[in-house]
mmCIF file of C-alpha atoms and ligand atoms in Angstrom:
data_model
loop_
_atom_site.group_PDB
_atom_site.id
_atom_site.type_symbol
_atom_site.label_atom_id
_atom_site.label_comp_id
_atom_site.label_asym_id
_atom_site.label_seq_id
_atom_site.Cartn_x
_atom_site.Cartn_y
_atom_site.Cartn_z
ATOM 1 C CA UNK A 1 106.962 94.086 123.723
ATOM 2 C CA UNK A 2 108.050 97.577 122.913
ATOM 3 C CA UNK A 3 111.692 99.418 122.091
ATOM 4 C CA UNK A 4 112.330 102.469 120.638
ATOM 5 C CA UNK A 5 115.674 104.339 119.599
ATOM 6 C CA UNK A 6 116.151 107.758 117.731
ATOM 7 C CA UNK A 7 119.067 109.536 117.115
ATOM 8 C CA UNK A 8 120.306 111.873 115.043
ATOM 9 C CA UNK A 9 123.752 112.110 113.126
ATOM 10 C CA UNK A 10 126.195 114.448 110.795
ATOM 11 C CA UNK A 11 125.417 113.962 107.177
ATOM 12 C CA UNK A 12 128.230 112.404 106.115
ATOM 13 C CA UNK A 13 128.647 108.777 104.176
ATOM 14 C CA UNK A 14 130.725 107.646 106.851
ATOM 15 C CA UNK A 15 128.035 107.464 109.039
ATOM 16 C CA UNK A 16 125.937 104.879 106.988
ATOM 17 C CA UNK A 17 127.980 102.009 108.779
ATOM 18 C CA UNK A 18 127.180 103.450 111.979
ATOM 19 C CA UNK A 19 123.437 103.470 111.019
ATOM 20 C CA UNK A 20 123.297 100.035 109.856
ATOM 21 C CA UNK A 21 125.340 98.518 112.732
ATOM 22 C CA UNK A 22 122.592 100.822 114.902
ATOM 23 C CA UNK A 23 120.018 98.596 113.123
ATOM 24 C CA UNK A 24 121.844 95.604 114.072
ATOM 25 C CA UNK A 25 122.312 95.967 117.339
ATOM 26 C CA UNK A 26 118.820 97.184 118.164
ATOM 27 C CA UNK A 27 117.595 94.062 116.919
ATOM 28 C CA UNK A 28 120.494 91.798 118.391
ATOM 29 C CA UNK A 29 117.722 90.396 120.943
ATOM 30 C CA UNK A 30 115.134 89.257 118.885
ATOM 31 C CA UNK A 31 117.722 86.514 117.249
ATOM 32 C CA UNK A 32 116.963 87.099 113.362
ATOM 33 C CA UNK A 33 118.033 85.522 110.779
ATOM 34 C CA UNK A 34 121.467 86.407 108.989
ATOM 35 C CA UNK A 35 119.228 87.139 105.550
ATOM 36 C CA UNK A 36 116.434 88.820 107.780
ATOM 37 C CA UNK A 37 119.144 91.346 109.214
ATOM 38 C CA UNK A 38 120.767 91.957 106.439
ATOM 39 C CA UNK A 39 117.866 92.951 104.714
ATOM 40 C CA UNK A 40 117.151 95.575 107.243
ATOM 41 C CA UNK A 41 120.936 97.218 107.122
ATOM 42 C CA UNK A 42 120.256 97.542 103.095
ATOM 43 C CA UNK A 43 117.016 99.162 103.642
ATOM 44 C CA UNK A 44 118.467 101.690 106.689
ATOM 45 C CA UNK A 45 121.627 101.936 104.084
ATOM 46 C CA UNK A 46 119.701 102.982 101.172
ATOM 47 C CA UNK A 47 117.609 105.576 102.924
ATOM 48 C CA UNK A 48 120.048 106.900 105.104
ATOM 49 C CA UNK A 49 122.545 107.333 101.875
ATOM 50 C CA UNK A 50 119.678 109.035 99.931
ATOM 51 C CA UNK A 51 119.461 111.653 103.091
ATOM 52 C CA UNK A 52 123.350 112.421 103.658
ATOM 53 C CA UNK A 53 124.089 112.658 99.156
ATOM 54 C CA UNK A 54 120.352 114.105 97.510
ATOM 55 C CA UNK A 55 118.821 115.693 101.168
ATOM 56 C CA UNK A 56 122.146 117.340 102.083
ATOM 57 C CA UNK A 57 124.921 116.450 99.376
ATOM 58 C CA UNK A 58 127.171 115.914 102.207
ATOM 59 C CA UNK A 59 127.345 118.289 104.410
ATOM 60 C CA UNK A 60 128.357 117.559 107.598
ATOM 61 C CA UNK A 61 126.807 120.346 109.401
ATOM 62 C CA UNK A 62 122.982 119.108 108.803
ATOM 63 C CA UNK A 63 121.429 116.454 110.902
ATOM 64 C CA UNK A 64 119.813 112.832 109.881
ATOM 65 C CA UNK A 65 117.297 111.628 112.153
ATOM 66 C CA UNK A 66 116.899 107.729 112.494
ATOM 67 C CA UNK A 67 114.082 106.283 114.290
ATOM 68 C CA UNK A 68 113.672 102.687 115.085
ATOM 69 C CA UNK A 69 110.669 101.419 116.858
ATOM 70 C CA UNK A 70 109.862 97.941 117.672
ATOM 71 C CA UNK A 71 106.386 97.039 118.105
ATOM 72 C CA UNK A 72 104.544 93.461 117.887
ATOM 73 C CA UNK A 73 106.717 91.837 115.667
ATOM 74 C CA UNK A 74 106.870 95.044 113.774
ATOM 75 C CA UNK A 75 110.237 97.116 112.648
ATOM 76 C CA UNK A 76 109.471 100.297 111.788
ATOM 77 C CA UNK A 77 112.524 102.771 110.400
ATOM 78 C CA UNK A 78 111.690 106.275 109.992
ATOM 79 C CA UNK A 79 114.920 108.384 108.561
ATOM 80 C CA UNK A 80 114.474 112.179 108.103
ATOM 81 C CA UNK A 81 116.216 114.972 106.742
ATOM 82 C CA UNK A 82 115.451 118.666 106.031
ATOM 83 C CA UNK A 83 117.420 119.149 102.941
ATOM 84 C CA UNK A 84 116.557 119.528 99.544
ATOM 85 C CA UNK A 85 113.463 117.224 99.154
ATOM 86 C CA UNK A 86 111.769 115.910 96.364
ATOM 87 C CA UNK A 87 109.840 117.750 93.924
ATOM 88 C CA UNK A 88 107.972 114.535 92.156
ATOM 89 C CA UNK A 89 107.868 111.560 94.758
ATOM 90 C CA UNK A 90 106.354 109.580 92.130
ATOM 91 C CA UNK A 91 108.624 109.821 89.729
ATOM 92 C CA UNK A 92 111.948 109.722 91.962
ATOM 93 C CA UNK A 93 110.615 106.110 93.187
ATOM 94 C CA UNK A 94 110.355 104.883 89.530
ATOM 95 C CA UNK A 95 112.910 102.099 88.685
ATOM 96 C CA UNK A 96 116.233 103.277 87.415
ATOM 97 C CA UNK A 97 115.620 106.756 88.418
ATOM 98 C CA UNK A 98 118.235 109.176 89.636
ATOM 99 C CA UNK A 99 119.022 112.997 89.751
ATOM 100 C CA UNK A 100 122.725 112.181 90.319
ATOM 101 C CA UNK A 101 123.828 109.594 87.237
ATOM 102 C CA UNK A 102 126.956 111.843 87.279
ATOM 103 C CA UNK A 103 128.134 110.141 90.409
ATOM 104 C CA UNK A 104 127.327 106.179 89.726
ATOM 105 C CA UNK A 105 124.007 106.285 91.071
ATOM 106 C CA UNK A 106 121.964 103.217 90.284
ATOM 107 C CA UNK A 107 118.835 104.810 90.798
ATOM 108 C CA UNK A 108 117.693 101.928 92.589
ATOM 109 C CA UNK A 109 117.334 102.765 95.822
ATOM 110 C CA UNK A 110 114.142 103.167 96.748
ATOM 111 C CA UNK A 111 113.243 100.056 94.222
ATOM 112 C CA UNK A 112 115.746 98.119 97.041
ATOM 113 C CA UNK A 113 113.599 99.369 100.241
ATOM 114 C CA UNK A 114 110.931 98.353 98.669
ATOM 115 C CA UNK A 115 111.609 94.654 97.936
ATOM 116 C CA UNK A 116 112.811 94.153 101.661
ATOM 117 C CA UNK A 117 110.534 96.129 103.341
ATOM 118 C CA UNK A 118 106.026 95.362 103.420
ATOM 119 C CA UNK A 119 105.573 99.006 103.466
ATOM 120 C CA UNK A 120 107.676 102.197 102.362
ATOM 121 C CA UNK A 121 106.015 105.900 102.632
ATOM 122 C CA UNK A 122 108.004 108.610 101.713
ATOM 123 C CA UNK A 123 106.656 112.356 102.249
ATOM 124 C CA UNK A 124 108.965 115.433 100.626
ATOM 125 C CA UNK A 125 108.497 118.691 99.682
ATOM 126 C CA UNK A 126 111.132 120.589 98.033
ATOM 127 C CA UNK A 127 113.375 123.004 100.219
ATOM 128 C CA UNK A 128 111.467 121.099 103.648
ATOM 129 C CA UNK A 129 113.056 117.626 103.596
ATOM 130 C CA UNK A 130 111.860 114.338 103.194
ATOM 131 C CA UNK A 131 110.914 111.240 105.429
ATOM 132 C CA UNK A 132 110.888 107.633 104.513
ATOM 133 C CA UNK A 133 108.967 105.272 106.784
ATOM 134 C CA UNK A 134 109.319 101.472 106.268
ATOM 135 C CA UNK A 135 107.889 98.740 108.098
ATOM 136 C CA UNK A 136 109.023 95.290 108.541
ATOM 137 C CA UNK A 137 107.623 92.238 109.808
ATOM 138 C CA UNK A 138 110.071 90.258 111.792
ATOM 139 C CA UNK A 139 108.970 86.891 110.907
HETATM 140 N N1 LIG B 1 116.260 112.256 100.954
HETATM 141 C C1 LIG B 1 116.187 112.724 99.701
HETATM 142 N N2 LIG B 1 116.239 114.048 99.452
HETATM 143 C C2 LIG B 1 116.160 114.536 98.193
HETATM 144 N N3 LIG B 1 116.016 113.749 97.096
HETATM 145 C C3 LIG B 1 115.945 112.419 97.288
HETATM 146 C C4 LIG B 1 116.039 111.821 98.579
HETATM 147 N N4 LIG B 1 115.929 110.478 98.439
HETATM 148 C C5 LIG B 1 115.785 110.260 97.126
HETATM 149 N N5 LIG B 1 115.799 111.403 96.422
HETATM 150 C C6 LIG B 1 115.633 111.547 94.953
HETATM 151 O O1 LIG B 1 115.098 110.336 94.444
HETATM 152 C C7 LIG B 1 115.962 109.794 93.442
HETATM 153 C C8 LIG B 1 115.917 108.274 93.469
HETATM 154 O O2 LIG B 1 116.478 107.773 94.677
HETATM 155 P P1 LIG B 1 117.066 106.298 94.669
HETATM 156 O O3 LIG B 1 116.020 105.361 94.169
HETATM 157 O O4 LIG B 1 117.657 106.018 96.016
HETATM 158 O O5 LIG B 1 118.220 106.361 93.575
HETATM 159 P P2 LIG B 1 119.681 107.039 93.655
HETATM 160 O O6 LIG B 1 119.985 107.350 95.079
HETATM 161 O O7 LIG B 1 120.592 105.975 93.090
HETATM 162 O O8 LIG B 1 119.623 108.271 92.790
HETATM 163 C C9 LIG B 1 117.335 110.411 93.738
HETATM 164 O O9 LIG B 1 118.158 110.465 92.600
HETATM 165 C C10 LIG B 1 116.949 111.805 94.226
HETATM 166 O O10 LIG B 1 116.674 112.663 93.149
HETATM 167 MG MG1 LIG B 2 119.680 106.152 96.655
#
């Protein structure tokens, strides 16, 4: 069994929703748990916010790219953006770590895709972009 969506959006917060009720709906099928689902909207949420505020501080006129492919049991979420990228990918996945504490970031993002996700790979280079890639199991 094999599905696969991409698409590609205006970076803008209100779009978040619409990414995680993508995420939703492209797994309604595979009847997942409540916890299980929601786990995969906070993982799509945090990467896709990271990509609209640090990739693109929210401007509209770029582009996020969302990929979802399903695969054996397997989720994988690829989001993409061609912003600002990250000059120390290392460091920026650290705990508590944030370039924006001006603004209420937690800094916890990618600490969160990590916890709900069995794999996260993020590739950046500064004034390029970045791309996260998590996988999930689905039970
Ligand atoms: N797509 C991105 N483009 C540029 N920088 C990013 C991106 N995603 C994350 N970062 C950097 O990594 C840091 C940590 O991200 P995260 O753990 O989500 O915390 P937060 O978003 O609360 O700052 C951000 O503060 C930012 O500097
Ligand atoms: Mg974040």
């Amino acid at each position: 069994m094999k599905n696969y969506l991409e698409m590609k959006f205006s970076a803008t917060l209100k779009n978040v929703s619409f990414a995680r009720g993508t995420v939703a709906c492209f797994l309604l099928e595979q009847d997942l748990s409540l916890n299980l689902i929601n786990e995969i909207k906070t993982i799509v949420s945090e990467a896709v916010t990271n990509a609209v505020v640090h990739g693109y501080a929210e401007n509209p006129g770029e582009l996020v790219m969302m990929e979802l492919l399903l695969e054996n049991n397997r989720l994988t979420i690829t989001v993409r953006d061609d912003g600002a990228g990250i000059p120390d990918v290392k460091k920026a996945r650290e705990p508590l770590y944030t370039t924006r504490e001006d603004e209420d970031r937690a800094g916890l993002g990618f600490t969160i895709m990590e916890i709900f996700s069995d794999s996260v790979e993020v590739m950046s280079e500064p004034g390029k972009g970045t791309t996260v890639i998590c996988t999930k199991m689905l039970g």
